[in-house]
Coordinates of N, CA and C in Angstrom, one line a residue:
M208 N 0.8 -1.2 0.0 CA 0.0 -0.1 0.0 C 0.9 1.2 0.0
I209 N 0.5 2.2 -0.8 CA 1.2 3.5 -1.0 C 0.3 4.7 -0.5
I210 N 0.6 5.4 0.5 CA -0.2 6.6 0.8 C 0.6 7.9 0.7
V211 N 0.0 8.8 0.5 CA 0.8 10.1 0.2 C 0.4 11.2 1.2
C212 N 1.5 11.9 1.7 CA 1.5 12.9 2.7 C 0.7 14.1 2.0
P213 N -0.4 14.6 2.5 CA -1.2 15.8 1.8 C -0.4 17.1 1.9
K214 N 0.6 17.1 2.9 CA 1.4 18.4 3.0 C 2.6 18.5 2.2
C215 N 3.3 17.4 2.1 CA 4.7 17.5 1.3 C 4.7 16.5 0.2
S216 N 3.6 15.8 -0.1 CA 3.6 14.9 -1.3 C 4.6 13.8 -1.1
T217 N 5.0 13.4 0.0 CA 6.0 12.2 0.2 C 5.2 11.0 0.1
R218 N 5.6 9.9 -0.6 CA 5.0 8.7 -0.9 C 5.5 7.7 0.2
L219 N 4.5 7.2 1.0 CA 4.9 6.2 2.0 C 4.6 4.9 1.7
Q220 N 5.5 4.0 1.8 CA 5.3 2.5 1.5 C 4.7 1.7 2.8
I221 N 3.5 1.2 2.9 CA 3.0 0.5 4.0 C 3.0 -1.0 3.7
D222 N 3.4 -1.8 4.6 CA 3.3 -3.2 4.4 C 1.9 -3.7 4.5
D223 N 1.2 -4.2 3.5 CA -0.1 -4.6 3.7 C -0.3 -5.7 4.7
E224 N 0.5 -6.6 4.9 CA 0.3 -7.7 5.9 C 0.4 -7.2 7.3
K225 N 1.1 -6.1 7.6 CA 1.1 -5.6 9.0 C 0.1 -4.4 9.2
S226 N -0.5 -3.9 8.2 CA -1.5 -2.8 8.4 C -2.8 -3.3 8.7
P227 N -3.5 -2.6 9.6 CA -4.9 -3.1 9.9 C -5.9 -3.0 8.9
N228 N -7.0 -3.7 9.1 CA -8.0 -3.6 8.1 C -8.9 -2.3 8.0
R229 N -8.9 -1.6 9.2 CA -9.6 -0.4 9.3 C -8.7 0.8 8.9
P230 N -9.1 2.0 8.6 CA -8.3 3.1 8.3 C -7.4 3.5 9.4
F231 N -6.3 4.0 9.2 CA -5.4 4.3 10.2 C -4.4 5.5 9.8
N232 N -3.8 6.1 10.8 CA -3.0 7.3 10.7 C -1.6 7.0 10.9
V233 N -0.6 7.6 10.1 CA 0.8 7.5 10.4 C 1.4 8.9 10.4
R234 N 2.6 9.0 10.8 CA 3.3 10.3 10.8 C 4.3 10.3 9.7
C235 N 4.2 11.5 8.9 CA 5.1 11.6 7.8 C 6.5 11.8 8.3
P236 N 7.5 11.0 7.9 CA 9.0 11.1 8.4 C 9.5 12.4 8.0
K237 N 9.0 13.0 6.8 CA 9.7 14.1 6.3 C 9.2 15.5 6.9
C238 N 7.9 15.7 7.0 CA 7.3 16.8 7.6 C 6.6 16.7 8.9
S239 N 6.4 15.5 9.4 CA 5.8 15.1 10.7 C 4.2 15.4 10.6
A240 N 3.7 15.5 9.4 CA 2.2 15.7 9.4 C 1.6 14.3 9.5
T241 N 0.3 14.4 9.9 CA -0.4 13.2 10.2 C -1.1 12.8 8.9
V242 N -0.8 11.5 8.4 CA -1.3 11.0 7.1 C -2.2 9.9 7.4
S243 N -3.5 10.0 6.7 CA -4.5 9.0 6.9 C -4.5 8.0 5.8
S244 N -4.7 6.7 6.1 CA -4.8 5.7 5.1 C -6.3 5.5 4.5
G245 N -7.2 6.5 4.8 CA -8.5 6.4 4.4 C -8.4 6.9 2.9
P246 N -9.8 6.8 2.3 CA -9.8 7.3 0.9 C -9.6 8.8 0.9
T247 N -8.9 9.3 -0.3 CA -8.8 10.7 -0.5 C -10.0 11.4 -0.9
S248 N -10.0 12.7 -0.8 CA -11.3 13.4 -1.3 C -11.4 13.3 -2.7
P249 N -12.6 13.4 -3.2 CA -12.8 13.5 -4.7 C -12.0 14.6 -5.4
A250 N -12.0 15.7 -4.7 CA -11.2 16.8 -5.4 C -9.7 16.5 -5.6
T251 N -9.1 15.6 -4.7 CA -7.7 15.2 -4.8 C -7.5 14.2 -5.9
E252 N -8.5 13.4 -5.9 CA -8.4 12.3 -6.9 C -8.5 12.8 -8.2
Q253 N -9.3 13.8 -8.5 CA -9.5 14.2 -9.9 C -8.4 15.3 -10.3
S254 N -7.5 15.7 -9.4 CA -6.6 16.8 -9.7 C -5.3 16.1 -10.3
A255 N -4.4 16.8 -10.9 CA -3.3 16.3 -11.5 C -2.3 16.0 -10.5
L256 N -2.4 16.4 -9.2 CA -1.5 16.2 -8.1 C -1.9 14.8 -7.4
A257 N -2.9 14.1 -7.8 CA -3.3 12.8 -7.2 C -2.0 11.8 -7.5
V258 N -1.9 11.0 -6.6 CA -0.8 9.9 -6.9 C -1.2 8.8 -7.6
G259 N -0.3 8.4 -8.6 CA -0.6 7.1 -9.5 C -0.9 7.8 -10.8
G260 N -1.2 7.0 -11.8 CA -1.5 7.4 -13.3 C -2.8 8.3 -13.3
S261 N -2.9 9.1 -14.3 CA -4.1 9.8 -14.6 C -5.2 8.7 -15.1
P262 N -6.5 8.9 -14.7 CA -7.3 7.8 -15.2 C -7.4 7.9 -16.7
A263 N -7.1 8.9 -17.4 CA -7.3 8.9 -18.8 C -6.1 8.3 -19.4
T264 N -5.0 8.1 -18.7 CA -3.8 7.3 -19.3 C -4.1 5.9 -19.5
D265 N -5.3 5.3 -19.0 CA -5.5 4.0 -19.3 C -6.3 3.8 -20.6
H266 N -6.4 4.9 -21.4 CA -7.0 4.8 -22.7 C -6.1 4.0 -23.7
P267 N -6.8 3.2 -24.6 CA -6.0 2.4 -25.5 C -5.0 3.1 -26.4
R268 N -5.0 4.5 -26.6 CA -4.3 5.2 -27.3 C -2.7 5.2 -26.8
F269 N -2.6 4.8 -25.5 CA -1.3 4.7 -24.8 C -0.9 3.3 -25.0
E270 N -0.1 3.1 -26.3 CA 0.3 1.9 -26.6 C 1.7 1.5 -26.0
Q271 N 2.4 2.5 -26.0 CA 4.0 2.2 -25.5 C 4.0 2.9 -24.1
S272 N 4.5 2.1 -23.1 CA 4.4 2.7 -21.7 C 5.6 3.5 -21.4
T273 N 6.8 3.4 -22.2 CA 7.9 4.4 -21.8 C 8.3 5.1 -23.2
A274 N 8.9 6.2 -22.9 CA 9.4 7.0 -24.2 C 10.3 6.2 -25.1
R275 N 10.3 6.4 -26.3 CA 11.1 5.7 -27.3 C 12.5 6.5 -27.3
A276 N 13.5 5.6 -27.5 CA 14.9 6.1 -27.7 C 15.0 6.8 -29.0
Y277 N 15.6 8.1 -28.9 CA 15.8 8.8 -30.2 C 17.0 8.2 -31.0
E278 N 16.9 8.1 -32.3 CA 18.1 7.8 -33.2 C 18.1 8.8 -34.2
P279 N 19.3 9.5 -34.2 CA 19.6 10.5 -35.3 C 19.3 9.9 -36.7
P280 N 18.8 10.8 -37.6 CA 18.6 10.4 -38.9 C 19.9 9.8 -39.6
G281 N 19.8 8.6 -40.1 CA 21.0 8.0 -40.8 C 21.8 7.2 -39.8
A282 N 21.5 7.3 -38.5 CA 22.3 6.4 -37.7 C 21.9 5.0 -37.7
P283 N 22.8 4.0 -37.7 CA 22.5 2.5 -37.8 C 21.9 2.1 -36.6
G284 N 20.9 1.3 -36.7 CA 20.1 0.8 -35.6 C 21.0 -0.2 -34.8
A285 N 21.1 0.0 -33.4 CA 21.8 -0.9 -32.7 C 21.0 -1.7 -31.7
T286 N 21.1 -3.0 -31.6 CA 20.4 -3.7 -30.6 C 20.7 -3.4 -29.2
P287 N 19.9 -3.7 -28.3 CA 20.2 -3.5 -26.8 C 21.5 -4.3 -26.4
A288 N 21.5 -5.6 -27.0 CA 22.8 -6.4 -26.6 C 24.0 -5.7 -27.0
N289 N 24.1 -5.2 -28.3 CA 25.2 -4.5 -28.7 C 25.6 -3.3 -27.8
D290 N 24.5 -2.6 -27.4 CA 24.7 -1.4 -26.6 C 25.3 -1.8 -25.3
D291 N 24.8 -2.9 -24.7 CA 25.4 -3.3 -23.4 C 26.8 -3.6 -23.6
T292 N 27.2 -4.4 -24.7 CA 28.5 -4.8 -24.9 C 29.5 -3.7 -25.1
V293 N 29.1 -2.7 -25.8 CA 29.9 -1.5 -26.0 C 30.1 -0.8 -24.7
R294 N 29.1 -0.7 -23.9 CA 29.1 0.1 -22.6 C 30.0 -0.7 -21.7
M295 N 30.0 -2.0 -21.7 CA 31.0 -2.8 -20.7 C 32.3 -2.6 -21.2
L296 N 32.6 -2.6 -22.5 CA 33.9 -2.4 -23.0 C 34.5 -1.0 -22.6
F297 N 33.6 0.0 -22.6 CA 34.1 1.4 -22.2 C 34.4 1.3 -20.8
E298 N 33.5 0.6 -20.0 CA 33.7 0.6 -18.4 C 35.1 -0.1 -18.1
L299 N 35.5 -1.2 -18.9 CA 36.7 -1.9 -18.7 C 38.0 -1.1 -19.1
L300 N 37.8 -0.3 -20.1 CA 38.8 0.6 -20.7 C 39.1 1.7 -19.7
S301 N 38.0 2.4 -19.2 CA 38.0 3.5 -18.3 C 38.7 3.2 -17.0
K302 N 38.7 1.9 -16.6 CA 39.3 1.6 -15.2 C 40.8 1.9 -15.3
G303 N 41.4 1.7 -16.4 CA 42.8 1.9 -16.6 C 43.2 3.3 -17.0
T304 N 42.2 4.1 -17.1 CA 42.5 5.5 -17.5 C 42.3 6.5 -16.4
A305 N 43.3 7.1 -16.0 CA 43.2 8.0 -14.8 C 42.6 9.4 -15.3
R306 N 41.9 9.9 -14.4 CA 41.1 11.1 -14.7 C 42.1 12.3 -14.3
S307 N 41.8 13.4 -15.0 CA 42.6 14.6 -14.7 C 42.7 15.0 -13.3
P308 N 43.9 15.2 -12.7 CA 44.0 15.7 -11.3 C 43.3 17.0 -11.1
E309 N 43.2 17.8 -12.2 CA 42.5 19.0 -11.9 C 40.9 18.9 -11.9
N310 N 40.4 17.8 -12.3 CA 39.0 17.6 -12.4 C 38.6 16.1 -12.2
P311 N 38.9 15.5 -11.1 CA 38.9 14.2 -10.9 C 37.3 13.6 -11.0
H312 N 36.4 14.6 -10.9 CA 35.0 14.1 -10.8 C 34.4 14.4 -12.2
A313 N 35.1 14.6 -13.1 CA 34.6 14.9 -14.6 C 33.8 13.7 -15.1
R314 N 32.7 13.9 -15.8 CA 32.0 12.7 -16.3 C 32.7 12.1 -17.4
P315 N 32.8 10.7 -17.2 CA 33.5 10.0 -18.3 C 32.8 10.1 -19.7
V316 N 33.6 10.0 -20.7 CA 33.1 10.3 -22.1 C 32.0 9.2 -22.5
W317 N 32.3 8.0 -21.9 CA 31.4 6.8 -22.3 C 30.0 6.9 -21.5
D318 N 30.0 7.7 -20.5 CA 28.7 7.7 -19.6 C 27.9 8.9 -20.2
K319 N 27.0 8.6 -21.1 CA 26.2 9.6 -21.8 C 25.1 10.0 -20.7
R320 N 24.7 11.3 -20.8 CA 23.6 11.8 -20.0 C 22.3 11.2 -20.6
K321 N 21.3 10.9 -19.7 CA 20.0 10.5 -20.3 C 19.2 11.8 -20.1
A322 N 18.5 12.0 -21.3 CA 17.7 13.2 -21.4 C 16.2 12.8 -21.9
L323 N 15.3 13.3 -21.3 CA 13.9 13.1 -21.6 C 13.3 14.4 -22.3
V324 N 12.8 14.3 -23.4 CA 12.1 15.3 -24.1 C 10.6 15.3 -24.0
C325 N 10.0 16.3 -23.4 CA 8.6 16.3 -23.2 C 8.1 17.6 -23.9
T326 N 7.7 17.6 -25.2 CA 7.3 18.8 -25.8 C 6.2 18.3 -26.8
S327 N 5.6 19.4 -27.4 CA 4.6 19.1 -28.4 C 5.1 18.7 -29.6
E328 N 4.4 18.0 -30.5 CA 5.0 17.5 -31.7 C 5.9 18.4 -32.7
P329 N 5.5 19.6 -32.8 CA 6.3 20.5 -33.7 C 7.7 20.6 -33.3
Y330 N 8.1 20.5 -32.0 CA 9.4 20.7 -31.6 C 10.2 19.4 -31.2
R331 N 9.5 18.3 -31.1 CA 10.0 17.1 -30.7 C 11.3 16.7 -31.3
E332 N 11.3 16.4 -32.5 CA 12.4 15.8 -33.2 C 13.7 16.8 -33.3
N333 N 13.4 18.1 -33.4 CA 14.4 19.1 -33.5 C 15.1 19.1 -32.1
V334 N 14.3 19.3 -31.0 CA 14.9 19.2 -29.6 C 15.7 18.0 -29.4
A335 N 15.2 16.9 -29.8 CA 15.9 15.6 -29.5 C 17.2 15.6 -30.2
G336 N 17.2 16.1 -31.5 CA 18.4 16.0 -32.3 C 19.4 17.0 -31.8
R337 N 19.0 18.1 -31.1 CA 20.0 19.1 -30.6 C 20.6 18.5 -29.3
L338 N 19.8 17.7 -28.5 CA 20.4 17.2 -27.3 C 21.3 16.0 -27.6
S339 N 20.9 15.4 -28.7 CA 21.9 14.2 -29.2 C 23.3 14.9 -29.6
E340 N 23.3 16.0 -30.1 CA 24.5 16.7 -30.5 C 25.4 16.9 -29.4
V341 N 24.9 17.2 -28.2 CA 25.8 17.3 -27.0 C 26.0 16.1 -26.2
G342 N 25.7 14.9 -26.9 CA 26.2 13.5 -26.3 C 25.3 13.0 -25.4
C343 N 23.9 13.3 -25.5 CA 23.0 12.9 -24.6 C 22.3 11.5 -25.2
Q344 N 21.8 10.6 -24.4 CA 21.1 9.5 -24.8 C 19.6 10.0 -24.7
V345 N 19.0 10.2 -25.7 CA 17.6 11.0 -25.7 C 16.5 10.1 -25.7
F346 N 15.5 10.3 -24.9 CA 14.2 9.6 -24.9 C 13.2 10.6 -25.3
V347 N 12.2 10.3 -26.1 CA 11.1 11.2 -26.6 C 9.9 10.7 -26.1
A348 N 9.2 11.4 -25.3 CA 7.8 11.1 -24.8 C 6.8 11.7 -25.7
E349 N 5.9 10.9 -26.0 CA 4.7 11.4 -27.0 C 3.5 11.7 -26.2
D350 N 3.5 11.2 -24.9 CA 2.3 11.4 -24.0 C 2.6 11.4 -22.5
T351 N 1.7 11.6 -21.8 CA 2.0 11.7 -20.3 C 2.4 10.4 -19.6
R352 N 1.8 9.3 -20.1 CA 2.3 8.0 -19.5 C 3.6 7.7 -19.8
Q353 N 3.9 7.9 -21.0 CA 5.5 7.6 -21.4 C 6.5 8.5 -20.7
A354 N 6.1 9.7 -20.5 CA 6.9 10.6 -19.7 C 7.1 10.2 -18.3
V355 N 6.0 9.9 -17.5 CA 6.1 9.6 -16.1 C 6.7 8.2 -16.0
E356 N 6.4 7.3 -16.8 CA 6.9 5.9 -16.6 C 8.5 5.9 -16.9
T357 N 8.9 6.7 -17.9 CA 10.3 6.9 -18.2 C 11.0 7.5 -17.0
M358 N 10.4 8.5 -16.5 CA 11.1 9.2 -15.2 C 11.2 8.2 -14.1
R359 N 10.3 7.3 -13.9 CA 10.4 6.4 -12.9 C 11.2 5.2 -13.1
A360 N 11.4 4.8 -14.4 CA 12.2 3.7 -14.8 C 13.6 3.9 -15.0
N361 N 14.0 5.1 -15.2 CA 15.3 5.6 -15.6 C 15.8 6.6 -14.7
K362 N 17.1 6.6 -14.3 CA 17.8 7.7 -13.6 C 18.2 8.7 -14.7
L363 N 17.4 9.7 -14.8 CA 17.7 10.7 -15.9 C 18.5 11.8 -15.3
D364 N 19.2 12.5 -16.3 CA 20.0 13.6 -15.9 C 19.5 14.9 -16.4
V365 N 18.7 15.0 -17.4 CA 18.2 16.2 -18.0 C 16.6 15.8 -18.4
V366 N 15.8 16.8 -18.1 CA 14.3 16.8 -18.4 C 14.1 18.1 -19.1
L367 N 13.6 18.1 -20.4 CA 13.2 19.3 -21.1 C 11.7 19.3 -21.3
L368 N 11.1 20.3 -20.7 CA 9.6 20.5 -20.9 C 9.1 21.5 -21.4
E369 N 8.1 21.5 -22.3 CA 7.4 22.5 -22.9 C 5.9 22.6 -22.3
P370 N 5.5 23.7 -21.9 CA 4.1 23.7 -21.2 C 3.1 23.2 -22.0
Q371 N 3.0 22.9 -23.3 CA 1.9 22.4 -24.1 C 2.2 21.0 -24.4
F372 N 3.0 20.4 -23.6 CA 3.2 18.9 -23.8 C 1.9 18.2 -23.3
D373 N 1.3 17.4 -24.3 CA 0.2 16.6 -24.0 C -0.9 17.3 -23.1
P374 N -1.4 18.5 -23.6 CA -2.4 19.3 -22.8 C -3.7 18.5 -22.5
A375 N -4.1 17.6 -23.2 CA -5.4 16.9 -23.0 C -5.3 16.0 -21.6
E376 N -4.0 15.6 -21.4 CA -3.9 14.9 -20.1 C -3.1 15.7 -19.1
Q377 N -2.9 16.8 -19.2 CA -2.2 17.8 -18.2 C -0.8 17.3 -18.1
G378 N -0.2 17.0 -19.3 CA 1.1 16.4 -19.2 C 2.2 17.2 -18.4
S379 N 2.2 18.5 -18.7 CA 3.4 19.3 -18.0 C 3.1 19.3 -16.5
V380 N 1.9 19.2 -16.0 CA 1.6 19.1 -14.5 C 2.2 17.9 -14.0
F381 N 1.9 16.8 -14.7 CA 2.4 15.5 -14.2 C 3.9 15.3 -14.1
V382 N 4.6 16.0 -15.1 CA 6.1 15.9 -15.2 C 6.6 16.8 -14.0
I383 N 6.0 17.9 -13.9 CA 6.5 18.8 -12.8 C 6.3 18.2 -11.4
R384 N 5.1 17.5 -11.2 CA 4.8 16.7 -10.0 C 5.9 15.8 -9.8
E385 N 6.4 15.0 -10.8 CA 7.3 13.9 -10.6 C 8.6 14.4 -10.1
I386 N 8.9 15.7 -10.5 CA 10.2 16.3 -10.3 C 10.1 16.9 -8.8
N387 N 8.9 17.5 -8.5 CA 8.8 18.2 -7.3 C 8.7 17.3 -6.1
V388 N 8.4 15.9 -6.2 CA 8.3 14.9 -5.1 C 9.7 14.3 -4.9
M389 N 10.7 14.6 -5.7 CA 12.1 14.2 -5.6 C 12.6 14.5 -4.3
R390 N 13.5 13.8 -3.6 CA 14.2 14.2 -2.5 C 15.3 15.2 -3.0
P391 N 15.7 16.0 -2.1 CA 16.7 17.1 -2.6 C 18.0 16.4 -3.2
P392 N 18.6 15.3 -2.6 CA 19.8 14.7 -3.3 C 19.5 14.3 -4.7
Q393 N 18.3 13.8 -5.0 CA 17.9 13.4 -6.4 C 17.7 14.5 -7.2
R394 N 17.1 15.6 -6.7 CA 16.7 16.7 -7.5 C 18.0 17.4 -7.9
R395 N 19.0 17.4 -7.1 CA 20.2 18.1 -7.4 C 21.0 17.4 -8.5
R396 N 20.6 16.2 -8.8 CA 21.2 15.3 -9.9 C 20.4 15.4 -11.2
L397 N 19.4 16.2 -11.3 CA 18.5 16.4 -12.5 C 18.7 17.9 -12.9
F398 N 18.9 18.2 -14.2 CA 18.9 19.3 -14.9 C 17.6 19.6 -15.6
F399 N 16.7 20.4 -15.0 CA 15.4 20.6 -15.5 C 15.3 21.9 -16.3
V400 N 14.9 21.7 -17.7 CA 14.9 22.8 -18.5 C 13.5 23.2 -19.0
L401 N 13.0 24.4 -19.0 CA 11.8 24.8 -19.5 C 11.9 25.4 -20.8
L402 N 11.2 24.9 -21.8 CA 11.1 25.4 -23.1 C 9.9 26.3 -23.3
S403 N 10.2 27.7 -23.4 CA 9.0 28.6 -23.3 C 8.9 29.5 -24.5
P404 N 7.7 29.9 -24.8 CA 7.4 30.8 -25.9 C 7.6 32.2 -25.7
S405 N 7.7 32.5 -24.4 CA 7.7 34.0 -23.9 C 8.9 34.3 -23.2
L406 N 9.5 33.5 -22.4 CA 10.6 33.8 -21.4 C 11.9 33.9 -22.3
R407 N 12.8 34.7 -21.7 CA 14.1 34.9 -22.4 C 15.1 33.7 -22.0
T408 N 15.9 33.3 -23.0 CA 16.8 32.2 -22.8 C 17.8 32.6 -21.8
M409 N 18.0 31.6 -20.9 CA 19.1 31.8 -19.9 C 18.7 32.9 -18.8
D410 N 17.4 33.1 -18.7 CA 17.0 34.2 -17.8 C 17.0 33.5 -16.3
A411 N 18.0 33.9 -15.5 CA 18.1 33.2 -14.2 C 16.9 33.5 -13.3
H412 N 16.4 34.6 -13.4 CA 15.3 35.0 -12.5 C 14.0 34.3 -12.9
A413 N 13.8 34.2 -14.2 CA 12.6 33.4 -14.6 C 12.7 31.9 -14.3
A414 N 14.0 31.4 -14.4 CA 14.2 30.0 -14.0 C 13.9 29.7 -12.6
F415 N 14.3 30.7 -11.7 CA 14.1 30.7 -10.3 C 12.5 30.6 -10.0
L416 N 11.8 31.6 -10.7 CA 10.4 31.7 -10.4 C 9.5 30.5 -10.9
N417 N 10.2 29.7 -11.9 CA 9.4 28.5 -12.4 C 10.0 27.3 -11.9
N418 N 10.9 27.3 -10.9 CA 11.6 26.2 -10.3 C 12.2 25.3 -11.2
V419 N 12.9 25.8 -12.2 CA 13.6 25.1 -13.1 C 15.2 25.4 -13.1
N420 N 16.0 24.7 -13.8 CA 17.4 25.1 -13.8 C 17.8 26.1 -14.9
A421 N 17.0 26.0 -16.0 CA 17.3 26.8 -17.1 C 16.1 27.1 -17.9
V422 N 16.1 28.1 -18.6 CA 14.9 28.6 -19.5 C 15.5 28.6 -20.9
V423 N 14.8 28.1 -21.9 CA 15.1 28.3 -23.3 C 13.9 28.7 -24.1
N424 N 14.1 29.8 -24.9 CA 13.0 30.3 -25.7 C 12.8 29.4 -26.9
V425 N 11.6 29.1 -27.3 CA 11.4 28.2 -28.5 C 12.1 28.8 -29.7
A426 N 12.3 30.1 -29.8 CA 12.8 30.7 -31.0 C 14.3 30.4 -31.1
E427 N 14.8 29.8 -30.1 CA 16.3 29.5 -30.1 C 16.6 28.1 -30.0
I428 N 15.7 27.3 -30.5 CA 15.9 25.8 -30.4 C 17.2 25.4 -31.2
E429 N 17.3 26.1 -32.4 CA 18.4 25.8 -33.2 C 19.9 25.8 -32.5
E430 N 19.8 26.7 -31.5 CA 21.0 26.9 -30.6 C 21.1 26.1 -29.3
L431 N 20.1 25.2 -29.3 CA 19.9 24.5 -28.1 C 21.2 23.6 -27.5
S432 N 21.9 23.1 -28.4 CA 23.1 22.4 -28.2 C 24.1 23.2 -27.5
R433 N 24.4 24.4 -28.1 CA 25.3 25.4 -27.5 C 24.8 25.9 -26.1
I434 N 23.5 26.1 -26.0 CA 22.9 26.6 -24.8 C 23.2 25.6 -23.6
M435 N 22.8 24.3 -24.0 CA 22.9 23.3 -23.0 C 24.4 23.1 -22.5
E436 N 25.3 23.2 -23.4 CA 26.8 23.0 -23.1 C 27.1 24.1 -22.0
V437 N 26.7 25.4 -22.2 CA 27.0 26.5 -21.4 C 26.2 26.3 -20.1
A438 N 24.9 25.9 -20.1 CA 24.1 25.8 -18.9 C 24.7 24.7 -18.0
L439 N 25.1 23.5 -18.5 CA 25.5 22.4 -17.8 C 26.9 22.7 -17.2
R440 N 27.8 23.5 -17.9 CA 29.1 23.7 -17.5 C 28.9 24.7 -16.2
E441 N 28.0 25.6 -16.3 CA 27.8 26.6 -15.2 C 27.2 25.9 -14.0
Y442 N 26.3 24.9 -14.2 CA 25.7 24.2 -13.1 C 26.6 23.3 -12.5
N443 N 27.6 22.6 -13.2 CA 28.6 21.8 -12.7 C 29.6 22.6 -11.8
E444 N 29.9 23.8 -12.3 CA 30.8 24.6 -11.7 C 30.3 25.1 -10.3
L445 N 28.9 25.2 -10.3 CA 28.2 25.6 -9.0 C 28.3 24.6 -8.0
Y446 N 28.1 23.4 -8.5 CA 28.1 22.2 -7.5 C 29.5 21.5 -7.3
R447 N 30.6 22.2 -7.9 CA 31.8 21.5 -7.8 C 32.1 20.9 -6.5
E448 N 32.1 21.8 -5.4 CA 32.4 21.3 -4.1 C 31.6 20.2 -3.6
F449 N 30.4 20.4 -3.9 CA 29.3 19.3 -3.6 C 29.8 18.0 -4.2
Y450 N 30.1 17.9 -5.4 CA 30.6 16.7 -6.0 C 31.9 16.3 -5.4
N451 N 32.8 17.1 -5.2 CA 34.1 16.7 -4.6 C 33.8 16.1 -3.1
A452 N 32.9 16.6 -2.3 CA 32.6 16.2 -1.1 C 32.0 14.8 -0.9
F453 N 31.2 14.5 -1.9 CA 30.5 13.2 -2.0 C 31.0 12.2 -3.0
G454 N 32.1 12.6 -3.7 CA 32.7 11.8 -4.6 C 31.8 11.4 -5.7
L455 N 31.0 12.4 -6.3 CA 30.1 12.3 -7.4 C 30.8 12.9 -8.7
T456 N 30.3 12.2 -9.8 CA 30.7 12.8 -11.0 C 29.9 14.0 -11.5
A457 N 30.4 14.8 -12.3 CA 29.7 16.0 -12.8 C 28.5 15.4 -13.6
L458 N 27.4 16.3 -13.6 CA 26.1 16.0 -14.3 C 26.4 16.1 -15.8

């Protein structure tokens, strides 16, 4: 059984065998609020902040549960087995390669960032291509369920969201919710980008107000690869001491 704290949205796992048959209360370990195991109110169940999938995501149109992996045009298709073999080879080779003393926690070349693209169809392929140019392994979500399932199934490094992503299913709200319920250590390891039609690219104040790490205007998608390089470099520089203290690689 999973119940959710109404105050901080922390999900609590309860052992069904040990829980009583009647409704009961527990204390949230994060904010100390009292959480009831009883049924939630209809208003909560119908909102985008309800826990679990949207009722509408059970519709037959959702054929694929996770986002598809993006393949650049003209790139030869690789089987999962071949991908695993190449990755293992890089891991073995990297063990014998010392990292630069000046930057011991730099991200290995073979360890590609995992990026999720959540945009409306007109921007989808272009954004995915630009992220691929900066060495990301890109996943492209076409609907809300694919986005949410991919976020839960993969340890992502970058999420790029456009407000008009799957508006029929409140897609942007569900993506934001998944990010907001992350614990601080998890959230610090995710670079969240907002693709906006009105905000200025790399506007730090707008990013702060929207609780994202960077803002990119849709008019500058062609420059996305360069923008991401600069934004990620600044982000890693900001958290350099944090990485050093905990022995983490750069994002």
